[in-house]
Tab-separated table of C-alpha atoms in Angstrom:
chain	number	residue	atom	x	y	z
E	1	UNK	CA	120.715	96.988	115.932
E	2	UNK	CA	116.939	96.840	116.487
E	3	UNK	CA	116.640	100.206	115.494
E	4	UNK	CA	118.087	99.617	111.945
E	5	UNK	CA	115.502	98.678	109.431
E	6	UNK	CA	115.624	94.752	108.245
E	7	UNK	CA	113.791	94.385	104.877
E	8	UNK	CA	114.528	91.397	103.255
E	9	UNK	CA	111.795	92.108	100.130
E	10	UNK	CA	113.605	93.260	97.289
E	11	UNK	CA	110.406	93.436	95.188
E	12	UNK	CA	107.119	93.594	95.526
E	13	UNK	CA	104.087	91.923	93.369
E	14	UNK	CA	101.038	94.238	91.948
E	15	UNK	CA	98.063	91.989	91.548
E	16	UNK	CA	96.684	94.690	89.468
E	17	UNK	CA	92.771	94.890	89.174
E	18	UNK	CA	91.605	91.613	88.090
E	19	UNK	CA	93.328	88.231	86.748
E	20	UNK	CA	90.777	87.768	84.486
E	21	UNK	CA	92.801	88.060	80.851
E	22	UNK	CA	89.317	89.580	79.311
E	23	UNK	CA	89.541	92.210	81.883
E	24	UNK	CA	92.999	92.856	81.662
E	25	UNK	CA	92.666	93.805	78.164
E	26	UNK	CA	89.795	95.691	78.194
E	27	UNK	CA	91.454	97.924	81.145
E	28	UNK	CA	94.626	97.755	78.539
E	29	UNK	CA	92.642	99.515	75.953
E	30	UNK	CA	90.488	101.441	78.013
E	31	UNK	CA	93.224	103.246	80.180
E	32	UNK	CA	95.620	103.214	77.166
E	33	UNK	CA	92.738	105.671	75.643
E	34	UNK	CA	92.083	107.737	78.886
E	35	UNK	CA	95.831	107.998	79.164
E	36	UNK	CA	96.386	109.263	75.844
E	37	UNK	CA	93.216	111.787	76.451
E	38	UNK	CA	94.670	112.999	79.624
E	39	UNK	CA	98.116	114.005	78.383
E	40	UNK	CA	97.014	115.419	74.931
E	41	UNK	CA	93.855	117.342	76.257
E	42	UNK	CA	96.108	118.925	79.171
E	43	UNK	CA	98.533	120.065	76.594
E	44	UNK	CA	95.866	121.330	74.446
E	45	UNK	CA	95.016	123.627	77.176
E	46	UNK	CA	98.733	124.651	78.174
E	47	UNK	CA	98.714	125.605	74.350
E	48	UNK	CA	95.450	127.447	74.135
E	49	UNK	CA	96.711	129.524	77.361
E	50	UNK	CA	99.913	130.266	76.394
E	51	UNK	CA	99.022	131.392	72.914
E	52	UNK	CA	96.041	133.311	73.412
E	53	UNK	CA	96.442	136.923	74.987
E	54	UNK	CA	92.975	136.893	76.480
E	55	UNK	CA	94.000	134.149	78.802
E	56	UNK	CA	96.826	135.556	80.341
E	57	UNK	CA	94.926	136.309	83.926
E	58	UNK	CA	95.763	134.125	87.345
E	59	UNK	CA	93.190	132.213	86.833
E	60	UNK	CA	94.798	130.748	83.830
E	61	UNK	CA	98.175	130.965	84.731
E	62	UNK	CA	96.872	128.631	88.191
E	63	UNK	CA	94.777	126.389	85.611
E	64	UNK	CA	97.814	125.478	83.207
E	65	UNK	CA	99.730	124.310	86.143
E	66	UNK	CA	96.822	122.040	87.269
E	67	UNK	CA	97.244	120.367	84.110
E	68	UNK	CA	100.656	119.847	84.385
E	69	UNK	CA	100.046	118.235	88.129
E	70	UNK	CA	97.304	116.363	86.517
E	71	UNK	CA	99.435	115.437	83.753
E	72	UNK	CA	102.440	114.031	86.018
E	73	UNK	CA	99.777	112.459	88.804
E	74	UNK	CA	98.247	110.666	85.547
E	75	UNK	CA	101.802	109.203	84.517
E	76	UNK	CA	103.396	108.237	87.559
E	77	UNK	CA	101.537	104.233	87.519
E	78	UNK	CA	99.419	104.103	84.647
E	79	UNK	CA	101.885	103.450	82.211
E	80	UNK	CA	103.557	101.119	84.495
E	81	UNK	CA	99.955	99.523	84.274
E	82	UNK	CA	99.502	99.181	81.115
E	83	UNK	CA	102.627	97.791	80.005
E	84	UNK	CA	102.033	95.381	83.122
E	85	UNK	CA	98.896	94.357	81.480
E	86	UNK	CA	101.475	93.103	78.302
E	87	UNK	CA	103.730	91.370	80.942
E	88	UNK	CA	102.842	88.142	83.192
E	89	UNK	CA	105.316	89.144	85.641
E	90	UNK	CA	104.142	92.123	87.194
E	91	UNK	CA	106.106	93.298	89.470
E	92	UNK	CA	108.190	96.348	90.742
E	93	UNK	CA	111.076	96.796	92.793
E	94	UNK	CA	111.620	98.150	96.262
E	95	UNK	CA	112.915	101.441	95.052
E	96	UNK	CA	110.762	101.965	92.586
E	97	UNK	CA	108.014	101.199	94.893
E	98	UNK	CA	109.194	104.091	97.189
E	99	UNK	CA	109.400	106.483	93.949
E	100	UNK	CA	105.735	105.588	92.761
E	101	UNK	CA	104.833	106.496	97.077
E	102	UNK	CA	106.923	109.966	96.429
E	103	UNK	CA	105.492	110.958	93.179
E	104	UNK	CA	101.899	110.482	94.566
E	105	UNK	CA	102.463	112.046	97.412
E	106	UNK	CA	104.057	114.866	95.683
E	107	UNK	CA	101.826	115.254	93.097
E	108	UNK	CA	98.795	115.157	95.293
E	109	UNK	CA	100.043	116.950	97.507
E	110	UNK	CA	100.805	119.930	95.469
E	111	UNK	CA	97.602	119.476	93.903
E	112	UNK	CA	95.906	120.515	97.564
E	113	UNK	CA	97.269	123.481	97.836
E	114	UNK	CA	96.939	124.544	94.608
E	115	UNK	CA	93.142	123.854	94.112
E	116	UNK	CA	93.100	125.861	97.898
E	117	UNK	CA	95.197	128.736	95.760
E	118	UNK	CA	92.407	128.380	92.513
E	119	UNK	CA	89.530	128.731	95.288
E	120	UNK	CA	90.774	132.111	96.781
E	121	UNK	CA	91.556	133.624	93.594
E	122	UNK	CA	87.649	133.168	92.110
E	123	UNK	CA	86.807	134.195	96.240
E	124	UNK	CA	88.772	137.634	95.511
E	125	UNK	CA	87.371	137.881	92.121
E	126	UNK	CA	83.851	137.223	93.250
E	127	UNK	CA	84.221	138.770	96.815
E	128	UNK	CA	86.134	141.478	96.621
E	129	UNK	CA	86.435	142.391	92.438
E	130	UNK	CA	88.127	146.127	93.115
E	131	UNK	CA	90.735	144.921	94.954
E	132	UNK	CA	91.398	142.001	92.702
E	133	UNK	CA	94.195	143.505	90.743
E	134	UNK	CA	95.985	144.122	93.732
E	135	UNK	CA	95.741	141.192	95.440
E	136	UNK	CA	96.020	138.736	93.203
E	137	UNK	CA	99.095	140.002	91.316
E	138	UNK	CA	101.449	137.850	88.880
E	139	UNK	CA	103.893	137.930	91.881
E	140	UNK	CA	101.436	136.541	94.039
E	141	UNK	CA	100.046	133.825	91.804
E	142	UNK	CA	104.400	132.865	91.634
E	143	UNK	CA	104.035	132.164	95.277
E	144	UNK	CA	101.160	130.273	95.040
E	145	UNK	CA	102.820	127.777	92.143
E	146	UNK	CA	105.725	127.744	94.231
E	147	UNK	CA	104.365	126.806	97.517
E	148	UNK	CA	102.150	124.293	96.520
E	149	UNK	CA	104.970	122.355	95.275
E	150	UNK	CA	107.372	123.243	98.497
E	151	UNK	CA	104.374	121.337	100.646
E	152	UNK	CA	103.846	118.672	98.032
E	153	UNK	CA	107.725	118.143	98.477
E	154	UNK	CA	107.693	118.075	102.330
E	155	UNK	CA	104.378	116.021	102.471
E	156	UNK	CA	105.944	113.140	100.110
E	157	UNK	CA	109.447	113.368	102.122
E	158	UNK	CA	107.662	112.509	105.212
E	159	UNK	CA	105.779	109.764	103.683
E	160	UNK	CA	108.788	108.408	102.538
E	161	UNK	CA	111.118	108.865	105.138
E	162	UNK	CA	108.172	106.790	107.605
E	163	UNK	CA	107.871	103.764	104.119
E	164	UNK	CA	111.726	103.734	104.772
E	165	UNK	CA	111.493	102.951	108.121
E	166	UNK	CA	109.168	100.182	107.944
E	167	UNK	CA	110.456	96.401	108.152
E	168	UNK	CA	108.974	94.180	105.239
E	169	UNK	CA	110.005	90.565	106.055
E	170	UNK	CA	107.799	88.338	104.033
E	171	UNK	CA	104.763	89.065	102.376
E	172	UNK	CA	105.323	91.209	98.746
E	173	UNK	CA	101.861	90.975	97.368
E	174	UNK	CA	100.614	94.396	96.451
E	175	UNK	CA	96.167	94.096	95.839
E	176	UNK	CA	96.742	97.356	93.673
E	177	UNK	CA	98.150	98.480	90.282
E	178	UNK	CA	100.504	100.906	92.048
E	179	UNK	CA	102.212	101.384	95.089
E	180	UNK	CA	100.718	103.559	97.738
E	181	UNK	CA	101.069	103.675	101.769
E	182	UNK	CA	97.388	102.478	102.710
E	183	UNK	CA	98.071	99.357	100.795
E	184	UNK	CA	102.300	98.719	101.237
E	185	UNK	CA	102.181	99.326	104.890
E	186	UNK	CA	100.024	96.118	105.622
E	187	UNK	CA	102.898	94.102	104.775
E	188	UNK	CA	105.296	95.492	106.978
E	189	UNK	CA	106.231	92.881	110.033
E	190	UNK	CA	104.577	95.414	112.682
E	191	UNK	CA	101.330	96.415	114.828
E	192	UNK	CA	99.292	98.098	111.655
E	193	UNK	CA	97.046	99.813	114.044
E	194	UNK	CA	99.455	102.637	114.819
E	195	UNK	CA	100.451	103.116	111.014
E	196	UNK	CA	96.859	103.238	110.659
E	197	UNK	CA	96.559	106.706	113.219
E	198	UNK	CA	99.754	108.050	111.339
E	199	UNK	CA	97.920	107.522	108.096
E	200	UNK	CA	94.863	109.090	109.169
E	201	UNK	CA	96.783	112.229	110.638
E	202	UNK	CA	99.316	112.614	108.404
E	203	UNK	CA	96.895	112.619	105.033
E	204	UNK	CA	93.171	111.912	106.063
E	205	UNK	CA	92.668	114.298	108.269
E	206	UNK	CA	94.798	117.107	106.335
E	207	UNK	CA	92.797	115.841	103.016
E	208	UNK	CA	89.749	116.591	104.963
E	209	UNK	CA	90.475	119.707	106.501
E	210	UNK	CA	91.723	121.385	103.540
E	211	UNK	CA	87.945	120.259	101.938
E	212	UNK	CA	86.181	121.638	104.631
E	213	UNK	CA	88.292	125.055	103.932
E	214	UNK	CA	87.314	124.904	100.114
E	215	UNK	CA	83.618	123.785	100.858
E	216	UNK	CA	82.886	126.967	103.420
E	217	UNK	CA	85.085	129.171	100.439
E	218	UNK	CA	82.611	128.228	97.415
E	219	UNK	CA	79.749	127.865	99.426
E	220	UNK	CA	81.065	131.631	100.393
E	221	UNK	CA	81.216	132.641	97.001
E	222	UNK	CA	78.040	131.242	95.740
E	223	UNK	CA	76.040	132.929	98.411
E	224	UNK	CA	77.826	135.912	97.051
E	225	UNK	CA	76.831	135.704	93.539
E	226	UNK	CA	73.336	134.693	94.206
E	227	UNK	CA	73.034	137.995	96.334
E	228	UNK	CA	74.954	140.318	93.339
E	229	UNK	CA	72.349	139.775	90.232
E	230	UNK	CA	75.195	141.636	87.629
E	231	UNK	CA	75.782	140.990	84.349
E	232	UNK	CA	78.722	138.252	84.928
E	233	UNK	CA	76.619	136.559	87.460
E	234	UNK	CA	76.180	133.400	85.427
E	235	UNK	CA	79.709	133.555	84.079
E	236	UNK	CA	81.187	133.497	87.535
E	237	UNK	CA	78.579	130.910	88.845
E	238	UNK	CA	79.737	128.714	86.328
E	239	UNK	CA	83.090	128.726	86.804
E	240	UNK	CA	82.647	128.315	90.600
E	241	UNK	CA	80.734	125.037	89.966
E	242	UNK	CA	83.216	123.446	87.740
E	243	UNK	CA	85.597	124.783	90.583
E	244	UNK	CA	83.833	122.560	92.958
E	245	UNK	CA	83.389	119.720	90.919
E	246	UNK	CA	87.003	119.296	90.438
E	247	UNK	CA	87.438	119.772	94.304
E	248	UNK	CA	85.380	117.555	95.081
E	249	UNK	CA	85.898	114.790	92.477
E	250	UNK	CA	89.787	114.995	93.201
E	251	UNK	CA	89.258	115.034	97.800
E	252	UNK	CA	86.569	112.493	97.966
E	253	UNK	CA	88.747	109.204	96.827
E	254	UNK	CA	91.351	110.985	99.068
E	255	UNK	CA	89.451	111.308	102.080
E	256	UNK	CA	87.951	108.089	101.763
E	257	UNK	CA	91.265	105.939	101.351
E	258	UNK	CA	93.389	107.804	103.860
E	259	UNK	CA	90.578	108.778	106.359
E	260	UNK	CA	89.650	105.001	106.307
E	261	UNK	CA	92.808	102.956	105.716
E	262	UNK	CA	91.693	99.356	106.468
E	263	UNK	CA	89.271	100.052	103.913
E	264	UNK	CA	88.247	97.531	101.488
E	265	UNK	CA	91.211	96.279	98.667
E	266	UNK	CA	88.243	96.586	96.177
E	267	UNK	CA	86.850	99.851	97.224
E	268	UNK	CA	90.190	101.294	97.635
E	269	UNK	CA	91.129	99.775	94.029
E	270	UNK	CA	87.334	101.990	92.279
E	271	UNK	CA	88.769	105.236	94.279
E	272	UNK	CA	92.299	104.546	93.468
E	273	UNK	CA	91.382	104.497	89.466
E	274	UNK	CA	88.875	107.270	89.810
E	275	UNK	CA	91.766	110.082	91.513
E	276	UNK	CA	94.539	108.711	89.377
E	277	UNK	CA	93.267	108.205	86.042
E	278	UNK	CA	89.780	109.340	86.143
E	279	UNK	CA	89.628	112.900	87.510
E	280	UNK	CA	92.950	114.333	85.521
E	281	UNK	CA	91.367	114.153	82.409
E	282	UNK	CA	87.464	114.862	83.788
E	283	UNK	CA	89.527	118.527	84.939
E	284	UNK	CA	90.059	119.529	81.517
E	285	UNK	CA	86.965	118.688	79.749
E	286	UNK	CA	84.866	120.232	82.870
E	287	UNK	CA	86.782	123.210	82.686
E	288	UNK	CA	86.411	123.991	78.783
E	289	UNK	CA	82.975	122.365	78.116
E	290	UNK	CA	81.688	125.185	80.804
E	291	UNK	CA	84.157	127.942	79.895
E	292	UNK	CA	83.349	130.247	77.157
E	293	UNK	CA	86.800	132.100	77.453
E	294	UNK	CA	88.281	128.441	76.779
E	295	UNK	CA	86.145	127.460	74.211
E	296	UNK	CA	86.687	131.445	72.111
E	297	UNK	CA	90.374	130.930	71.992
E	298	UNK	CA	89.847	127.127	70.438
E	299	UNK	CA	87.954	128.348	67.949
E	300	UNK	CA	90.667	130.916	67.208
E	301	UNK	CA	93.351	128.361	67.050
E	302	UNK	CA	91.777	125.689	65.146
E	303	UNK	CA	90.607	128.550	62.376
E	304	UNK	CA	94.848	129.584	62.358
E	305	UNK	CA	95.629	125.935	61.803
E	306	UNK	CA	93.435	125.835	59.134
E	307	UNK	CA	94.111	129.029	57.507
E	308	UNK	CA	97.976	127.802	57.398
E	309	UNK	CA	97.571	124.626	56.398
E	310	UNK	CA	95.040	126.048	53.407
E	311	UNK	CA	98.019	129.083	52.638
E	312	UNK	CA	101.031	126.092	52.836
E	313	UNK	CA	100.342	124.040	49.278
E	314	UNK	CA	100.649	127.726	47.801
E	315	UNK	CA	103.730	128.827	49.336
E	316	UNK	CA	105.492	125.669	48.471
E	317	UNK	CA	105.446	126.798	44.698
């Protein structure tokens, strides 16, 4: 019987980011507008790569499924947090606690190993350009998609599976706008210190290993193209630095929060925001503000648009 878990909290409380009411509506309108920018500029790019030829390439085909992890990773809490912001009851239940631990897990998860997939397809390109056709074939960018969602799946199973097992007796104040492990499993009526080890190996020190991987890859490439003075030098050295700036933007918080557990409620509240709402829309405009490819075939669709909606009027006679 001591074995079965006892949790007698059917719901738990999300104290959000401030009680302030001038606060809460400012972060109202403010994430209401980065939400709204996340999920229509990561369409716009699903669009542009779908509908332009050109753009058909792995690297695309890797990019429009980053924006539809950074579209999902962007929706699994914040609308939950703005309507909360409406609401002076803000609260979730036990199940739908577990679901919002899941889909991050999932979703960040699956993120990992496809940013690790993004960085050895511009390593091939860059590295090894005559053998790039063969290596990185549609087939193989397939296998990418598909196993970075595979390991986001088994990643969030195990974190839930372990929130499952924990006993929550009492306390069901959340410090956070969503539900997450580092923050949940300090309620739970047990020692903290060994969740705190399990934390750290189970996503801190996989977060950080997988960094280290991508940081000795670019810093690979880089050397590469600094050493090969060709004509796409500067095309490829930009799109290795936004690369990198999306790695890093989207592993630091991670690292930080999991690595660290017993961190800070404010800190981990800043980080939380930055890799949830922050960094999925910063991935889009980093990737077309320095992409000339991205920014040809925008030009190309916005001149169609207009060209049909100047030849409409005239067809309706």
């Amino acid at each position: 019987m001591n074995m079965v878990n006892k949790s007698v909290v059917t719901e738990f409380v999300l104290l959000g980011l401030s009680n302030s009411w001038e606060l809460q509506i400012f972060f109202f309108m403010l994430f209401s507008l980065f939400y709204v920018a996340t999920v229509v500029s990561n369409i716009v790019i699903l669009v542009i790569v779908m509908s332009d030829p050109h753009l058909h390439s792995p690297m695309y085909f890797l990019l429009t499924n980053l924006s539809v992890i950074d579209m999902s990773l962007a929706s699994f809490a914040t609308p939950k947090m703005i309507i909360d912001y409406l609401t002076d009851h803000q609260t979730i239940s036990f199940g739908g606690c577990i679901s919002q631990i899941f889909f991050l897990h999932l979703f960040t998860g699956t993120e990992i190993i496809l940013l690790m997939a993004m960085s050895f397809d511009r390593y091939i390109a860059i590295c090894k350009p005559l053998r790039y056709a063969s290596i990185i074939s549609p087939q193989v960018c397939i296998v990418f998609v598909v196993s970075s969602w595979f390991v986001g799946v088994m990643h969030s199973m195990s974190q839930v599976i372990f929130a499952l097992t924990l006993p929550f007796c009492g306390p069901n104040k959340i410090d956070s706008f969503f539900c997450d492990l580092p923050v949940v499993f300090q309620l739970a009526c047990v020692d903290t210190y060994v969740l705190g080890l399990f934390m750290i190996s189970t996503s801190g020190i996989i977060a950080l290993s997988c960094f280290i991987l991508l940081f000795n890859s670019y810093v690979i490439v880089l050397v590469t193209i600094k050493h090969h003075y060709s004509r796409g030098s500067s095309k490829a050295l930009s799109t290795c630095t936004a690369h990198f700036i999306v790695v890093f933007m989207f592993f630091g918080p991670c690292i930080f929060i999991y690595m660290w557990p017993q961190n800070s409620f404010v800190i981990e509240k800043i980080l939380s925001v930055f890799y949830t709402i922050f960094t999925p829309i910063l991935n889009p405009v980093i990737y077309t503000l320095r992409n000339q490819e991205v920014n040809s075939a925008i030009r190309k669709l916005r001149s169609k648009f207009l060209n049909f909606s100047t030849e409409s009027p005239s067809h309706s006679f």
